[in-house]
Coordinates of C-alpha atoms and ligand atoms in Angstrom, one line a residue:
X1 CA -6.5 -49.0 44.7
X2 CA -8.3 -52.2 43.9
X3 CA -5.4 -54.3 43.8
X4 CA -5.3 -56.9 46.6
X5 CA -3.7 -56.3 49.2
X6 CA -3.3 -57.5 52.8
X7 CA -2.5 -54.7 54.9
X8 CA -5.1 -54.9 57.5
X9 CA -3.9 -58.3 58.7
X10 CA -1.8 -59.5 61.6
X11 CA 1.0 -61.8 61.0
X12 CA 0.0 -62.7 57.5
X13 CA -3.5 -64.0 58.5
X14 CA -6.7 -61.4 56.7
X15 CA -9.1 -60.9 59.3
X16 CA -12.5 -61.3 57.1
X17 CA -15.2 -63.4 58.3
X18 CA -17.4 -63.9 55.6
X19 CA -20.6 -64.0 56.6
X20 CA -23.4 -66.7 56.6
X21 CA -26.6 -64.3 56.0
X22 CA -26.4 -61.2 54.1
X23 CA -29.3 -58.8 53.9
X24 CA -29.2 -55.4 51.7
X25 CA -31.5 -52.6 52.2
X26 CA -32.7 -51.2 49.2
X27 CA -33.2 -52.4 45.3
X28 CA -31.8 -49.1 43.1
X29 CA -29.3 -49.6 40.9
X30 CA -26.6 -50.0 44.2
X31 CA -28.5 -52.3 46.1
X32 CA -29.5 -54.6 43.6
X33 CA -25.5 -54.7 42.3
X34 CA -24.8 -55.6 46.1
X35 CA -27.2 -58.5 46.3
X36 CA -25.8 -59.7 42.6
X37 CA -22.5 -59.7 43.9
X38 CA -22.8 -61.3 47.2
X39 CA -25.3 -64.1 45.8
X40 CA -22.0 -64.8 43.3
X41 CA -19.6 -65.5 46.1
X42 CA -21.5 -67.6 47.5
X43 CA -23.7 -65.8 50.3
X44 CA -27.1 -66.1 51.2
X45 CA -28.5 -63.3 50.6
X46 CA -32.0 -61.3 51.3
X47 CA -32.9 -58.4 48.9
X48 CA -34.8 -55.8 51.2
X49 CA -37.2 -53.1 49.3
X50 CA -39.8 -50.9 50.5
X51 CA -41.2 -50.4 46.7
X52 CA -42.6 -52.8 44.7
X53 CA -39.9 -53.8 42.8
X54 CA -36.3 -52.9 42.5
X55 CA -35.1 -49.4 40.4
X56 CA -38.6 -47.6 41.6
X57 CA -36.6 -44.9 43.6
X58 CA -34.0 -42.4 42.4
X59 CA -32.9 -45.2 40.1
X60 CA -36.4 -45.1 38.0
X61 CA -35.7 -42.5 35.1
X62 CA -32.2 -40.9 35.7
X63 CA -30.2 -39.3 32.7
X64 CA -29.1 -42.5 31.8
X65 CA -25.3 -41.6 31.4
X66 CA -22.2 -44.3 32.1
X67 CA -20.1 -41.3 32.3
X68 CA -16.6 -42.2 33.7
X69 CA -14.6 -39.6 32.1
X70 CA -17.5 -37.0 33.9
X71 CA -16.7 -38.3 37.2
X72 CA -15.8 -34.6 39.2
X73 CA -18.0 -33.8 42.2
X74 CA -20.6 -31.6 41.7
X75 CA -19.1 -29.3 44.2
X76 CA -17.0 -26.9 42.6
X77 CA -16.1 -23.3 42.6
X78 CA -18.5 -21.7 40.3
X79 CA -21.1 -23.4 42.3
X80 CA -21.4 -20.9 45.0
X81 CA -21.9 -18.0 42.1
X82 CA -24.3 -20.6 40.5
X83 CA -26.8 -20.7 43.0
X84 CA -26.7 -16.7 44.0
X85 CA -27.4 -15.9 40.3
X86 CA -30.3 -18.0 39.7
X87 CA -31.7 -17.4 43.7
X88 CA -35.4 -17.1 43.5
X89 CA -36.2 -18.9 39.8
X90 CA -38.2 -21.5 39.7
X91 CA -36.2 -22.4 36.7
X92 CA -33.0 -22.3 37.9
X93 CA -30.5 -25.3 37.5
X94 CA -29.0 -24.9 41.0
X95 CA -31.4 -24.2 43.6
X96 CA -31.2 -24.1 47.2
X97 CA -34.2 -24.0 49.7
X98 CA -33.5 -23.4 53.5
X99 CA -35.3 -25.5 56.0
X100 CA -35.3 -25.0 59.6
X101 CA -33.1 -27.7 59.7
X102 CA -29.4 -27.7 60.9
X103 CA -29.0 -31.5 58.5
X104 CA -29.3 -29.5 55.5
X105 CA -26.7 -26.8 56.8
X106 CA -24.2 -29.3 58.3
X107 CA -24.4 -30.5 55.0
X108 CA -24.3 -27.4 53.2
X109 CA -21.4 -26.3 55.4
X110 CA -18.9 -28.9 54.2
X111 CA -20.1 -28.6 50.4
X112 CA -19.0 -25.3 50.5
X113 CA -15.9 -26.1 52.2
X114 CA -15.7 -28.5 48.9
X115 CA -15.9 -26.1 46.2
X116 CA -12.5 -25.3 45.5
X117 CA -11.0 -26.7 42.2
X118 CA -8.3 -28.8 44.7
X119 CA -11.0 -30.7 46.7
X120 CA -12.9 -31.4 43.1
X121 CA -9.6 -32.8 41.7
X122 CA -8.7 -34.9 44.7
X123 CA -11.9 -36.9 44.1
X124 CA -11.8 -37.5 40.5
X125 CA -9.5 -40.7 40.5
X126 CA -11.3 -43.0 43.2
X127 CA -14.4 -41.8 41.6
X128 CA -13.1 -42.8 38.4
X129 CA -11.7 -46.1 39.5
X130 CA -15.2 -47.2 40.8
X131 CA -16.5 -46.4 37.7
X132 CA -14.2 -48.0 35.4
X133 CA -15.0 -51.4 37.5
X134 CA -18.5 -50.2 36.6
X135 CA -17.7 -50.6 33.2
X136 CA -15.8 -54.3 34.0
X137 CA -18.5 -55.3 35.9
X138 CA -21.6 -54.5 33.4
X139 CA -19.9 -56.3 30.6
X140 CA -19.7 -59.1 33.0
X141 CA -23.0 -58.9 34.1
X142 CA -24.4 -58.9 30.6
X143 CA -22.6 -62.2 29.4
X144 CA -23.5 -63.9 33.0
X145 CA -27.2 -63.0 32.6
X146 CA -27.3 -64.1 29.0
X147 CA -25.5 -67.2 29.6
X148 CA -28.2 -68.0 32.3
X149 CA -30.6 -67.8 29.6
X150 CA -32.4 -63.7 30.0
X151 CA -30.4 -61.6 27.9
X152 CA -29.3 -58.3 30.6
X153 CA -31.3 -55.5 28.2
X154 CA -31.2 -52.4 30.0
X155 CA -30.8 -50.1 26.0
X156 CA -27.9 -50.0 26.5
X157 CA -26.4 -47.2 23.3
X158 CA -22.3 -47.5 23.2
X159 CA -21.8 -44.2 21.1
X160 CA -20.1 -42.3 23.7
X161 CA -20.9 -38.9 25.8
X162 CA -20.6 -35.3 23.9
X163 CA -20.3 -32.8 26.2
X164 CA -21.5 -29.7 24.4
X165 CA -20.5 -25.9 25.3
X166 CA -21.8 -22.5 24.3
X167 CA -19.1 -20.5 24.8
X168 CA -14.8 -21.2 24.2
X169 CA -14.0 -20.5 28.2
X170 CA -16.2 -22.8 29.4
X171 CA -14.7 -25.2 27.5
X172 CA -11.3 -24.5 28.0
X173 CA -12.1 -24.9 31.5
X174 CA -13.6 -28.6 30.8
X175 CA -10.5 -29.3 28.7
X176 CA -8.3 -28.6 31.8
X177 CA -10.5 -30.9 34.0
X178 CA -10.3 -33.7 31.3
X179 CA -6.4 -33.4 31.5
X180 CA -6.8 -35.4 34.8
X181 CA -8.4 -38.1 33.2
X182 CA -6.8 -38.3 30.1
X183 CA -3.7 -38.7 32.2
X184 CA -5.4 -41.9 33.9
X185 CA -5.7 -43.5 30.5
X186 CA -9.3 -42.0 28.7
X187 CA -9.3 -40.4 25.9
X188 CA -11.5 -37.4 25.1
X189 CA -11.4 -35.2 21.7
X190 CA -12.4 -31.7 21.7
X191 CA -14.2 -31.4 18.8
X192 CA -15.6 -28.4 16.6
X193 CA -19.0 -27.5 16.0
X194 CA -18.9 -29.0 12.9
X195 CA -17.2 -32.0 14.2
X196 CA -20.1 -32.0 16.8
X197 CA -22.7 -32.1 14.5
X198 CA -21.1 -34.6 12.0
X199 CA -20.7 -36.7 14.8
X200 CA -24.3 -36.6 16.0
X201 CA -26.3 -35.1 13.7
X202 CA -29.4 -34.9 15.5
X203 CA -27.6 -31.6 16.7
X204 CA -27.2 -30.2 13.1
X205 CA -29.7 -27.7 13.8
X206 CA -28.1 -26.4 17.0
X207 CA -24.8 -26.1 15.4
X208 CA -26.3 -23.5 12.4
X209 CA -27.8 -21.5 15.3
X210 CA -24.6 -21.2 16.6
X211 CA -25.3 -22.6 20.5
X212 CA -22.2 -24.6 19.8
X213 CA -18.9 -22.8 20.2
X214 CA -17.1 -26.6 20.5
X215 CA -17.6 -30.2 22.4
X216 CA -15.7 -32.7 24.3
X217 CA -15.9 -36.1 23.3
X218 CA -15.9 -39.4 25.6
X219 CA -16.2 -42.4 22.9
X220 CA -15.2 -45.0 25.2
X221 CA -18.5 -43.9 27.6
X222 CA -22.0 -45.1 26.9
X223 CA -25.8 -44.6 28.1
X224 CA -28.4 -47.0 29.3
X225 CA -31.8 -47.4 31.3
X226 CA -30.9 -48.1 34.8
X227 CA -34.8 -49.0 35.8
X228 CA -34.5 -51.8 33.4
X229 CA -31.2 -52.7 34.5
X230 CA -32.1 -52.5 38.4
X231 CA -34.9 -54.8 37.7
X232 CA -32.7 -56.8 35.0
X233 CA -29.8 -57.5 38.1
X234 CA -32.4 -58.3 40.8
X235 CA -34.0 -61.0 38.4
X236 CA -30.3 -62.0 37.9
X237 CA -29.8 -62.2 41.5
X238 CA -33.0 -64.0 42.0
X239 CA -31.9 -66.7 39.7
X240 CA -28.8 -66.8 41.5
X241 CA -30.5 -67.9 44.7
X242 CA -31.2 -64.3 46.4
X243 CA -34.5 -64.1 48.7
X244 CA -36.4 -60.8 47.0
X245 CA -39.1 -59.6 49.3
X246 CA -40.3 -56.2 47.6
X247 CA -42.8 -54.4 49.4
X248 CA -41.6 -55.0 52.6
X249 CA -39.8 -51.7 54.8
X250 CA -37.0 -52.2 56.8
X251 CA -37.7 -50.3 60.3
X252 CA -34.6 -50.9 62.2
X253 CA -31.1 -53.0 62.3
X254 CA -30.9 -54.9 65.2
X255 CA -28.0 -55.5 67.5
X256 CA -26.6 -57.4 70.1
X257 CA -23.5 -56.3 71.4
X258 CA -22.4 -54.2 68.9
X259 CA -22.8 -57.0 66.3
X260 CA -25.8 -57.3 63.7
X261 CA -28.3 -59.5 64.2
X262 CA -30.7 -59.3 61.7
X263 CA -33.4 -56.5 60.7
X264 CA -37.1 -55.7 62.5
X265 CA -39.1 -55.5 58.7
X266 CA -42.5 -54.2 58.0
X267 CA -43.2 -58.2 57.9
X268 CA -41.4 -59.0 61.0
X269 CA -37.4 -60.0 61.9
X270 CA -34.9 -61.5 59.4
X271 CA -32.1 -62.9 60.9
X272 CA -28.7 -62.4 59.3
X273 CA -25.1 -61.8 60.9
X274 CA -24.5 -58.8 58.1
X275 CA -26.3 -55.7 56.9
X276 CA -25.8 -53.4 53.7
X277 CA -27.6 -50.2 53.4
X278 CA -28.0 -49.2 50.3
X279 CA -31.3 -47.4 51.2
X280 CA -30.1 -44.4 48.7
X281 CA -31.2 -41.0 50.9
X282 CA -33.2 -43.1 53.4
X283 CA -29.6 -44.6 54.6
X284 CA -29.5 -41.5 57.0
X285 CA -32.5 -42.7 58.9
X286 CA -31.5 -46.2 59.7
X287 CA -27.2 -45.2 61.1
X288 CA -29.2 -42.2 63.0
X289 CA -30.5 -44.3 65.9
X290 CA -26.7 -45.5 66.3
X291 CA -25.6 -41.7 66.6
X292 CA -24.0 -42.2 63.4
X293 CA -24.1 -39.5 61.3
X294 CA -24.4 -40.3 57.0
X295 CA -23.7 -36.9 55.5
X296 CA -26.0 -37.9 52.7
X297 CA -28.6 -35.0 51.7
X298 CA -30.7 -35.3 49.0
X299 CA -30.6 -33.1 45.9
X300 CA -33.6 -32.7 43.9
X301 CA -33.6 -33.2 39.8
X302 CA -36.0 -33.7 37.4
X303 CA -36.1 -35.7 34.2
X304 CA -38.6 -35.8 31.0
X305 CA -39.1 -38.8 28.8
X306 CA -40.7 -38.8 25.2
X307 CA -40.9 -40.9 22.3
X308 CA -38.0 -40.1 19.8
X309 CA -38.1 -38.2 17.2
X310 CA -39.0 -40.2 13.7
X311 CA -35.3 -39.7 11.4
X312 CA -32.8 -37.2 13.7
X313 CA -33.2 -38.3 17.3
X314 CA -29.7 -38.3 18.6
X315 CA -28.1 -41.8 19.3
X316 CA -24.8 -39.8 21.0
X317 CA -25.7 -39.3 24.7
X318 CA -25.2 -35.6 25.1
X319 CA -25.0 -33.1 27.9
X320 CA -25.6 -29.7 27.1
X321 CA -23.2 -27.4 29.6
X322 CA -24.8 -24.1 29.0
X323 CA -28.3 -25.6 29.4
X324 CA -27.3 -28.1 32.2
X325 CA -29.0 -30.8 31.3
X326 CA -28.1 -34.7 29.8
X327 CA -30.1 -36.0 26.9
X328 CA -30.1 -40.1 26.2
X329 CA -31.4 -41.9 24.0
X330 CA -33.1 -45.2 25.1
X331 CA -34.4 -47.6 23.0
X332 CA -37.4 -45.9 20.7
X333 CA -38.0 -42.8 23.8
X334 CA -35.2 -39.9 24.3
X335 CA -34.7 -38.9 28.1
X336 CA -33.3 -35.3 29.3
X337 CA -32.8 -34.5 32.5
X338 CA -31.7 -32.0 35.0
X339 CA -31.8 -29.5 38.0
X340 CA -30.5 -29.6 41.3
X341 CA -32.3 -28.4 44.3
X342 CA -31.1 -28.9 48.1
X343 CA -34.5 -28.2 49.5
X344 CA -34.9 -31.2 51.9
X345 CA -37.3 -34.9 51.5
X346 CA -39.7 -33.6 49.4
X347 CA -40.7 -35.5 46.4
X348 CA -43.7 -32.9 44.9
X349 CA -43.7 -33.1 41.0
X350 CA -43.2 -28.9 40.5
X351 CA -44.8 -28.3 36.8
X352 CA -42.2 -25.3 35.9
X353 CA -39.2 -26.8 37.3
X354 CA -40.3 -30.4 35.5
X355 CA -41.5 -28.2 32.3
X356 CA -37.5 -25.9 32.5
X357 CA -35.6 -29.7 31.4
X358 CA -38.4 -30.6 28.4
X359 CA -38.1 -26.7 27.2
X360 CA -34.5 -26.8 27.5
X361 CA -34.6 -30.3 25.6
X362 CA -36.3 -28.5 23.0
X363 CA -33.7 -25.5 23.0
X364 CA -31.1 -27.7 21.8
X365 CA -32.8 -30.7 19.9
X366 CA -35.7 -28.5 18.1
X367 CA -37.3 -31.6 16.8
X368 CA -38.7 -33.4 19.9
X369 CA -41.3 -30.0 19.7
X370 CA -43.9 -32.4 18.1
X371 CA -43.7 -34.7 20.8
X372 CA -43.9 -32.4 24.0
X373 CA -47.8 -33.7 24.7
X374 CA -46.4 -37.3 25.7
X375 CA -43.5 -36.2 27.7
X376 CA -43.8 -38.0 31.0
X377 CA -42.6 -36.1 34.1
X378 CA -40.1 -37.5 37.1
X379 CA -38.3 -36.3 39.9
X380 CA -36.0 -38.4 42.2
X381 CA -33.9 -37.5 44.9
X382 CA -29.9 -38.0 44.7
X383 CA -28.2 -39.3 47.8
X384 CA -25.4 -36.9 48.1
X385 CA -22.5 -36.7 49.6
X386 CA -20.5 -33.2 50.0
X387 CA -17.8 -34.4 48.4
X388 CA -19.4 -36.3 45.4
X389 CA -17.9 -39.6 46.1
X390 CA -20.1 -42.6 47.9
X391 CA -19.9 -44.0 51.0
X392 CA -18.3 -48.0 50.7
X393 CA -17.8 -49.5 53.6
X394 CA -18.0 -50.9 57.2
X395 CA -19.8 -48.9 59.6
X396 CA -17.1 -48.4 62.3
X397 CA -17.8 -50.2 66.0
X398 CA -21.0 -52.2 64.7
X399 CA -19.8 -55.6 63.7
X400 CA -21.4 -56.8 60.4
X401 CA -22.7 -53.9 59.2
X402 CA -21.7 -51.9 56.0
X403 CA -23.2 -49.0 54.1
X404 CA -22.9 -48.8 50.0
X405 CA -24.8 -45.0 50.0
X406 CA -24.4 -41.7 48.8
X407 CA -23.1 -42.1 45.1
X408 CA -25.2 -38.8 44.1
X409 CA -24.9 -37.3 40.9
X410 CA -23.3 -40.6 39.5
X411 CA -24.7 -43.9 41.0
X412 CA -25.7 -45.2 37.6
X413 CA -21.8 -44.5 36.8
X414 CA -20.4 -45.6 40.1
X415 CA -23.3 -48.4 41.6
X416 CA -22.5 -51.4 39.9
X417 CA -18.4 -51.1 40.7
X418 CA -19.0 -50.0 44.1
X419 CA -21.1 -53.1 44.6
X420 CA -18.4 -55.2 43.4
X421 CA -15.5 -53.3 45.8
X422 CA -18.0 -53.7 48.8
X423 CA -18.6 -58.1 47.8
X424 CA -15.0 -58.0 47.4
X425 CA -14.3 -56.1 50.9
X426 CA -17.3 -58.5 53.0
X427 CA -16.4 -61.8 51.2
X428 CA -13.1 -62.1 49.8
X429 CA -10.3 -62.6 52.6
X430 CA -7.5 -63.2 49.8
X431 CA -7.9 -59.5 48.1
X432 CA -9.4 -57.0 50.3
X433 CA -10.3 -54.0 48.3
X434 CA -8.9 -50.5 50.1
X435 CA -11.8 -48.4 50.1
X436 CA -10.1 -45.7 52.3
X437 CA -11.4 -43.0 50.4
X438 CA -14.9 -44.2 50.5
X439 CA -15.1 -44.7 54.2
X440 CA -18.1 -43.4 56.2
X441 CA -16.2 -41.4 58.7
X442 CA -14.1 -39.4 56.3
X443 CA -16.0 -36.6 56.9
Ligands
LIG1 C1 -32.6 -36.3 37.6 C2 -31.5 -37.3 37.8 C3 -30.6 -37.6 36.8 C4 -29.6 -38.5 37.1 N1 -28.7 -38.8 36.1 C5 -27.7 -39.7 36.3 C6 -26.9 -40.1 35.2 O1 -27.1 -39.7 34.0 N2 -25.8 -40.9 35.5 C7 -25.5 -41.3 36.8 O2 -24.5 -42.0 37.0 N3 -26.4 -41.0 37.8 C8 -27.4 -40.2 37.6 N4 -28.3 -39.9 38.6 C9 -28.0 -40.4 40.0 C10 -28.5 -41.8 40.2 O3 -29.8 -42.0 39.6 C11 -28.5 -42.1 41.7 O4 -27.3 -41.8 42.3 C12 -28.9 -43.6 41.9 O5 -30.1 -43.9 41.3 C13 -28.9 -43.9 43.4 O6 -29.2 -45.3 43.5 P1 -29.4 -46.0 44.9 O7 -29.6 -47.4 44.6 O8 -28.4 -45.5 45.8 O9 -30.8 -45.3 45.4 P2 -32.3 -45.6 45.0 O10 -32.4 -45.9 43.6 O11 -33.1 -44.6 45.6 O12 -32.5 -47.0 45.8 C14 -32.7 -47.0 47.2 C15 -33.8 -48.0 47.4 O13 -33.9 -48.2 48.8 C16 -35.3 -48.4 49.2 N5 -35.4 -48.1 50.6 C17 -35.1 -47.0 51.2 N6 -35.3 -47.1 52.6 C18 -35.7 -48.4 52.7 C19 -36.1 -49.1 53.9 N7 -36.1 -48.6 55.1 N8 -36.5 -50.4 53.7 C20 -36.5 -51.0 52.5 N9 -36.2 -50.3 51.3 C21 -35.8 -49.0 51.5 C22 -36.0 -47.4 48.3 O14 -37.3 -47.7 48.1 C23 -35.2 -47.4 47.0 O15 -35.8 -48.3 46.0 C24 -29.4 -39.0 38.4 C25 -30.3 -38.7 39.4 C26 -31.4 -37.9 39.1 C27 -32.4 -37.6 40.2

């Protein structure tokens, strides 16, 4: 899909004018890729961010996972039985919380529509592609940085993802699934629960209890802080010549017929003749007042932080099906997190829901019990999509503006290779990227 082509020109001649002023909305993981990989073709390019610095939204303490062979939507069709079984507890996984608000059932409406096994399938390769340039483009990132003289440390742990299941369908059913990426060239080995535990052993104690009935394991994919790395890519981007101006809200993209012009800030106008959101769930509020709809809804999780156990704390990242969480280990803390809720904006700390992912941390790695008195609570708000794949792309009929949005469940996974597809698409006329099934209006 990424292979250059030329199909949108006339007569032989690409039709990209690369612009003279970029400015990207937002510093998560996403936007801060974007601004890295504008400012390295050679555009001047203003790093927009109402936080104080970059990775202080959803991107702040996220489960950590670089999980390409994981890459299937969220939507699926045991999601629908999911959420009626756990309706009403305040420690369910899956939660859903009407609102008076026909957003969330729009959006609702086509998620459903998405959970059959067919629509989960179709999105697993361009998911997957996005995230394997992910992988290309961290290892680039890492030696650039270096070579610029600030090593890129985000902890990152290359040990790979075991996925972990508690009973043999389940994971029969995951096997199947994997068959579609094993067929696009990753390997994953279903291991035993002895074979689990010798490969991580921080899970020894799990496997005697018998909470493991086998595992699925994805050596090639790794785990990494993607707060440290958000801030780690805007400094890179700094040094590379970007304008950073945190603190500062964008209120509105301005345009003059149907072109950008620039962006009305909390600190006045910036001119520029191109626009990325990457504003993570806030995108929907700036393409509303063109009558554009984003189809981005948040989704509610949680995640729990603690130092890491002295001796057995698991270097493996893991993710634990029957619990539903994902457990990483970064640097000298461990990080678990979990729980989805489509229950609107609302970003209230809730004590049992935050307290569920550090008890079921403890359900399946015992020995982080000593530590539960300095586990730090987070929630964050995933920009999702109802398909599970982002939005990439040029905003249809406004000239100059683009959205890179929406990437969910997986924009530590996906965010760094969609920002390099959407540099490629705005700057580079030779080898236009087709991001077809990313666009904005596929919906
Ligand atoms: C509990 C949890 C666990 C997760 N685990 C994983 C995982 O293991 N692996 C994985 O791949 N993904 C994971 N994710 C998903 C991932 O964290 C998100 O998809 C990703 O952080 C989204 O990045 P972003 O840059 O789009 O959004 P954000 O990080 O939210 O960045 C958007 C930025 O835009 C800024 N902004 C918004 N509006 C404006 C405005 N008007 N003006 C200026 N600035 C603005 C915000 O302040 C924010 O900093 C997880 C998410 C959660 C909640």
């Amino acid at each position: 899909m990424f292979e250059p082509h030329r199909g949108r020109s006339l007569q032989g001649v690409t039709q990209v004018k690369v612009p003279r002023s970029v400015i990207v909305i937002g510093a998560g993981i996403v936007g801060a890729s974007t601004a890295y990989e504008l400012a390295l073709r050679g555009v001047a390019v203003t790093l927009i961010e109402a936080r104080g610095g970059a990775g202080l939204g959803t991107s702040y303490a996220n489960g950590g996972q670089l999980s390409a062979c994981e890459v299937a939507p969220w939507a699926g069709p045991e999601i629908p039985g999911l959420i009626l079984r756990w309706l009403g507890r305040d420690d369910a996984p899956f939660r859903l919380r009407p609102k008076m608000d026909p957003e969330q059932w729009l959006w609702l409406l086509r998620f459903l529509m998405r959970c059959r096994a067919s629509a989960r399938a179709e999105r697993i390769p361009p998911n997957l592609e996005i995230a394997l340039l992910t992988r290309a483009r961290l290892a680039a990132y890492e030696r650039e940085i270096a070579a610029a003289g600030t090593p890129l440390d985000f902890q990152r742990k290359e040990k790979g993802i075991l996925r972990i299941f508690r009973d043999m369908h389940a994971l029969k059913d995951a096997e199947k699934e994997s068959a579609i990426i094993t067929r696009l060239g990753l390997e994953q080995k279903v291991l035993t629960p002895g074979e689990c535990a010798a490969l991580e052993p921080a899970l020894a104690s799990a496997m005697q209890r018998g909470d493991i009935a086998g595992g699925l394991y994805a050596a090639s994919d790794s785990s990494g802080d993607a707060h440290l790395f958000s801030r780690g890519i805007a400094d890179g981007a700094a040094r590379l010549g970007v304008t950073i101006m945190n603190g500062t809200n964008a209120t509105r993209i301005l345009t003059d017929s149907e072109a950008v012009r620039g962006v009305e800030t909390s600190q006045g106008v910036i001119d520029a003749d191109t626009v990325v959101i990457a504003a993570g769930t806030e995108t929907r509020a700036l393409l509303a007042p063109f009558g554009i709809r984003s189809w981005i809804y948040p989704l509610k999780g949680y995640s729990v932080t603690l130092p890491a156990p002295e001796g057995n704390a698991p270097e493996v990242s893991i993710t634990d099906e029957a619990r539903k969480i994902v457990i990483s280990r970064l640097g000298d803390r461990i990080r678990a997190a979990g729980q989805a809720e489509v229950g609107g904006y609302d970003l209230t700390l809730e004590g049992a829901r935050a307290r569920s992912v550090l008890d079921a941390l403890e359900g399946v790695l015992p020995q982080t019990g000593p530590q539960r008195g300095a586990a730090e609570f987070w929630c964050g708000l995933r920009p999702m999509t109802p398909d599970g794949s982002p939005m990439i792309g040029a905003v249809p009929g406004i000239e100059g503006l683009f959205v890179n949005s929406g990437h969910g469940t997986l924009g530590w996974t996906l965010g760094p290779g969609s920002a390099a597809a959407l540099a490629s698409l705005i700057c580079d006329a030779a080898s236009q990227p087709d991001l077809s099934p990313f666009s904005i209006n596929r919906f």
